[in-house]
PDB file of C-alpha atoms in Angstrom:
ATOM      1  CA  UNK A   1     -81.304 -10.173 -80.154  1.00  0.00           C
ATOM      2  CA  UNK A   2     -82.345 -10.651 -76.546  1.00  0.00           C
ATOM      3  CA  UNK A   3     -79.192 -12.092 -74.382  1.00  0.00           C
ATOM      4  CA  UNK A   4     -79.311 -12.863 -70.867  1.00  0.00           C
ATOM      5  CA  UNK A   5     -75.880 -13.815 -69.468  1.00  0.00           C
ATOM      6  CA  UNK A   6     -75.071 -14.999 -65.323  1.00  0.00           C
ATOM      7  CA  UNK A   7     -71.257 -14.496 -64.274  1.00  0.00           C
ATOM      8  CA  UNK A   8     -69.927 -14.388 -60.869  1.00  0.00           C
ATOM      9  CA  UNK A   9     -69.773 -18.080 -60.217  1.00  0.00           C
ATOM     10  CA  UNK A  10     -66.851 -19.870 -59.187  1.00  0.00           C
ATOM     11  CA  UNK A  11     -65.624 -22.080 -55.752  1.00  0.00           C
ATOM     12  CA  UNK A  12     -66.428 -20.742 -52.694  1.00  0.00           C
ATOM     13  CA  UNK A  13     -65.737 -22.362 -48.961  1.00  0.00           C
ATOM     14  CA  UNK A  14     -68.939 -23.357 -47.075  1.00  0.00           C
ATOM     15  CA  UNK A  15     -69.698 -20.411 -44.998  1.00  0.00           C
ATOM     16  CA  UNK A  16     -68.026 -18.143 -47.566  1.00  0.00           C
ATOM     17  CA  UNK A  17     -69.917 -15.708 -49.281  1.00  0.00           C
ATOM     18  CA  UNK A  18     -70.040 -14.860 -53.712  1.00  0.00           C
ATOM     19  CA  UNK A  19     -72.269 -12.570 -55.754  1.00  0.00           C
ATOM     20  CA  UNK A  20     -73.794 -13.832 -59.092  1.00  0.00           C
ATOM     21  CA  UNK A  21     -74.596 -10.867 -61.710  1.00  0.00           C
ATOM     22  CA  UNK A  22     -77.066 -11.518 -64.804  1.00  0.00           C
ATOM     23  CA  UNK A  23     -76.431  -8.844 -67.665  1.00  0.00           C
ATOM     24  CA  UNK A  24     -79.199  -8.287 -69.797  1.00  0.00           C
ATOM     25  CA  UNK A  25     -79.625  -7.114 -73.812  1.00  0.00           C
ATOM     26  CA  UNK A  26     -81.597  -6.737 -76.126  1.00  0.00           C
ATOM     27  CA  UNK A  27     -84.918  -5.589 -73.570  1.00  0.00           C
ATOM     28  CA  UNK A  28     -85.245  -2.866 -71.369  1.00  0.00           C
ATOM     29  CA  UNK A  29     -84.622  -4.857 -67.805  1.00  0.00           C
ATOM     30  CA  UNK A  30     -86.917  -2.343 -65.643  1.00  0.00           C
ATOM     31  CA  UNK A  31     -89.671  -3.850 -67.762  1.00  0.00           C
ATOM     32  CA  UNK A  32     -89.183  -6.853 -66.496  1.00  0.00           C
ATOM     33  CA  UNK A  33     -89.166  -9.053 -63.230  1.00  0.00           C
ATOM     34  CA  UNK A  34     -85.879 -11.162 -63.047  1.00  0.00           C
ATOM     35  CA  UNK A  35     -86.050 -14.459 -60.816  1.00  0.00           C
ATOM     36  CA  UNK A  36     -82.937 -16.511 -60.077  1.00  0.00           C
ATOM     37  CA  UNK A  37     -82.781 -20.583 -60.409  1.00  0.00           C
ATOM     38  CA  UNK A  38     -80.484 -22.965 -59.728  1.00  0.00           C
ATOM     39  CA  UNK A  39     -80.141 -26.518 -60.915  1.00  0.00           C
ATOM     40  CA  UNK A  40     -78.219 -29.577 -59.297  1.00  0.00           C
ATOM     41  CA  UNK A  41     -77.292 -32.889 -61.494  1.00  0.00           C
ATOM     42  CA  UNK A  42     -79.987 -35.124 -61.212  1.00  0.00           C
ATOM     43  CA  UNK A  43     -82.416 -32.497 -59.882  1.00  0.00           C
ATOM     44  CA  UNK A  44     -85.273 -30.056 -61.020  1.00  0.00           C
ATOM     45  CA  UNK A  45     -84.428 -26.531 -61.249  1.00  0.00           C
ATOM     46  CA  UNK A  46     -85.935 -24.539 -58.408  1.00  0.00           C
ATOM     47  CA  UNK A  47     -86.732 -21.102 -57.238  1.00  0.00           C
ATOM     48  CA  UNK A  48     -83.919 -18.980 -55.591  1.00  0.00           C
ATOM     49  CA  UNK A  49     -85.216 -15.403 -55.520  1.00  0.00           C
ATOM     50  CA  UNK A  50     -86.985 -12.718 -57.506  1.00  0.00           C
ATOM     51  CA  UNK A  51     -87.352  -9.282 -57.687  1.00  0.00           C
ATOM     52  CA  UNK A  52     -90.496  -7.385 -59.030  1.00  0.00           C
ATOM     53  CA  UNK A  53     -90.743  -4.962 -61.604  1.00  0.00           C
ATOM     54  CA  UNK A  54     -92.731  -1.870 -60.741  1.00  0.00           C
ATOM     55  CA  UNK A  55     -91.326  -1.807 -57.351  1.00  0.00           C
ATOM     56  CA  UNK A  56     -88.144  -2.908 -55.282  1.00  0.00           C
ATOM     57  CA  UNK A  57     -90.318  -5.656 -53.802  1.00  0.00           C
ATOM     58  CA  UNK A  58     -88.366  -9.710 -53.713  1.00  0.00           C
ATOM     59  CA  UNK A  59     -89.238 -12.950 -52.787  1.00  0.00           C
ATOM     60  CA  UNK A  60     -86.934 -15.812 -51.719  1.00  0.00           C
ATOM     61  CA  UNK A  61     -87.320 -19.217 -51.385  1.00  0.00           C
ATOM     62  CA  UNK A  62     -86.771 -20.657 -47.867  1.00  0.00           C
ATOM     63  CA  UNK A  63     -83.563 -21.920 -48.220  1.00  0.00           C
ATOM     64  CA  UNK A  64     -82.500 -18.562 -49.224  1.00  0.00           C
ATOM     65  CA  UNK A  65     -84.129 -16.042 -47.331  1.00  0.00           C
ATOM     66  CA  UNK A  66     -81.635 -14.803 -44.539  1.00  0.00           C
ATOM     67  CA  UNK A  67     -79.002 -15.416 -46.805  1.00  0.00           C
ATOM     68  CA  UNK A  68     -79.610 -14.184 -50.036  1.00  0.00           C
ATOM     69  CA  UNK A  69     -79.952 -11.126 -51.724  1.00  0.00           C
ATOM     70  CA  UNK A  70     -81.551  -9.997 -55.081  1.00  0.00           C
ATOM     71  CA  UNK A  71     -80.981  -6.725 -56.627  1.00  0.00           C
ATOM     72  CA  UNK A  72     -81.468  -4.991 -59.306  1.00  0.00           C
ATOM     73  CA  UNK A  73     -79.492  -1.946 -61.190  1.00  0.00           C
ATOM     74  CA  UNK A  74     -81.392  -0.827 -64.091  1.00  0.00           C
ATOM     75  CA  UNK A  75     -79.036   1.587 -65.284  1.00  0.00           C
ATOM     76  CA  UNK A  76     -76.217  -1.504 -65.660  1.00  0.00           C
ATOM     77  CA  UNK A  77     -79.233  -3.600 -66.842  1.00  0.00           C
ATOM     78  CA  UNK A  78     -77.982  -5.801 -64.912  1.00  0.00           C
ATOM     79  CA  UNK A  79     -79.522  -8.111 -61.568  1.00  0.00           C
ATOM     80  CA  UNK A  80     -77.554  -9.350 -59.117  1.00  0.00           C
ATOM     81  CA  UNK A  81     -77.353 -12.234 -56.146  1.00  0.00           C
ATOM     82  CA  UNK A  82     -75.558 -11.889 -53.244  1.00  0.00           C
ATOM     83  CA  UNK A  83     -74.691 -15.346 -51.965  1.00  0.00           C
ATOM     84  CA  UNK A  84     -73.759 -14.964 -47.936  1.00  0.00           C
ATOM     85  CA  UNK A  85     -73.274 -18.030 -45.258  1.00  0.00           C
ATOM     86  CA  UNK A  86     -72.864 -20.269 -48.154  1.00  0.00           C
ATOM     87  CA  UNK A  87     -73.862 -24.408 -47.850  1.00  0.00           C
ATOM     88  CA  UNK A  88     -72.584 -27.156 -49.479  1.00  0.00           C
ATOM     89  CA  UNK A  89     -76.165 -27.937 -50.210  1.00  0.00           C
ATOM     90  CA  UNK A  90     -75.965 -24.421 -52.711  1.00  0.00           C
ATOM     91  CA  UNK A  91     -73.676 -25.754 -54.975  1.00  0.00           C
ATOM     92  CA  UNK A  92     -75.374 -25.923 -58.346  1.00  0.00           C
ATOM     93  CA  UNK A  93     -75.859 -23.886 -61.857  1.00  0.00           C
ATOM     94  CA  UNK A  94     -77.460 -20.860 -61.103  1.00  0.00           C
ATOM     95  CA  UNK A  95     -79.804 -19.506 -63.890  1.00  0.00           C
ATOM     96  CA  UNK A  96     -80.756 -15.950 -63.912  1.00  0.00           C
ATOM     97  CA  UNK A  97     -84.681 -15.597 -65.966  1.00  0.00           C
ATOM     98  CA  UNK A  98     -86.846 -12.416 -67.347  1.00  0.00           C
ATOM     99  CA  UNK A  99     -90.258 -12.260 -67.324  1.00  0.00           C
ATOM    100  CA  UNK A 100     -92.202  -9.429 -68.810  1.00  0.00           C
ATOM    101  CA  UNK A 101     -94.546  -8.808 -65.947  1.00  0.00           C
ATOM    102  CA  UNK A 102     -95.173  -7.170 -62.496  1.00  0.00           C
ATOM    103  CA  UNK A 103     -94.122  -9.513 -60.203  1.00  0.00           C
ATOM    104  CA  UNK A 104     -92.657 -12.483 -61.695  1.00  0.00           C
ATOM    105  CA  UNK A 105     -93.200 -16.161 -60.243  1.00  0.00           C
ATOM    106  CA  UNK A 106     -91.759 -18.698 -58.446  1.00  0.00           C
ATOM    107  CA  UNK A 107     -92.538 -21.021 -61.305  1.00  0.00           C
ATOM    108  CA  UNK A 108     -90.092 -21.468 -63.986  1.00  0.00           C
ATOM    109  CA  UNK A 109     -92.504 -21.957 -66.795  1.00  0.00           C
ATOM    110  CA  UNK A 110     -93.389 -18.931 -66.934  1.00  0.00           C
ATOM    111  CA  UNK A 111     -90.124 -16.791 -67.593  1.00  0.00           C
ATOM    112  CA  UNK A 112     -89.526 -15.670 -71.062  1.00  0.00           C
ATOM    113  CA  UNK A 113     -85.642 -15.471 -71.493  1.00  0.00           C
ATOM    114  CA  UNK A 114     -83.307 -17.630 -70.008  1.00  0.00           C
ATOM    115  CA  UNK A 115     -79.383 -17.127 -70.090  1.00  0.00           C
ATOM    116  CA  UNK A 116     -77.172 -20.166 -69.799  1.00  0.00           C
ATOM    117  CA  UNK A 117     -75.825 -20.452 -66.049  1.00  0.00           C
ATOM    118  CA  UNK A 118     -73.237 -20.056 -64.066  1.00  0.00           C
ATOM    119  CA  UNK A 119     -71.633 -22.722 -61.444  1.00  0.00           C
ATOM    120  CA  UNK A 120     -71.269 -22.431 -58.109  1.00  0.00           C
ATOM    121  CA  UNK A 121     -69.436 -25.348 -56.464  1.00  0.00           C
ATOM    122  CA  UNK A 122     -68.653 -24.957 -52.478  1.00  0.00           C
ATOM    123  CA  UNK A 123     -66.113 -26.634 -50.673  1.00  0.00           C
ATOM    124  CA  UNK A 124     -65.831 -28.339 -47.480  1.00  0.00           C
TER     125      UNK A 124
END
């Protein structure tokens, strides 16, 4: 059965810095391009990062890039995000998503599994 499963999430002081990890089983990962999402209450979930599949190539959304890190260990079958120069503005449920492709998308539509979150709430 295909599992995807985020961890890592926790409080963490504006400024502060946290790495998210997304385990995956079930699929080989390095067939597939991983994107992170995150979700606020009363918002639409939106974009955060991906990283491609036949390559080490990412893509972040603007409120990440500079800050954010996506990576990818195949042998763990696992993806990670490293969170640095954390906002309040961050704080959310951060989804981690497989798509069997090259490259992925910035659209969440189009990813195939889904796990079910992890929180990140930042303090002030």
């Amino acid at each position: 059965q295909v599992r995807v499963v985020e961890s890592g999430g926790g409080l963490v002081q504006s400024g502060g810095s946290l790495r998210l990890s997304c385990a995956a089983s079930g699929f080989t990962l390095d067939w597939y391009a991983v994107g992170w999402f995150r979700q606020a209450p009363g918002e639409d979930r939106k974009f955060v990062a991906r990283v491609f599949r036949d390559y080490d190539s990412t893509d972040y959304a603007d409120s990440a890039e500079g800050r954010f890190t996506i990576s990818r260990d195949n042998a763990k079958s696992t993806v990670y995000l490293q969170m640095n120069k954390v906002k309040p503005e961050d704080a959310a449920t951060y989804y981690c998503a497989a798509q069997n492709s090259a490259f992925g998308s910035r659209f969440a539509t189009e990813y195939h599994y889904w796990g079910q979150g992890t929180q990140v709430t930042v303090s002030t």
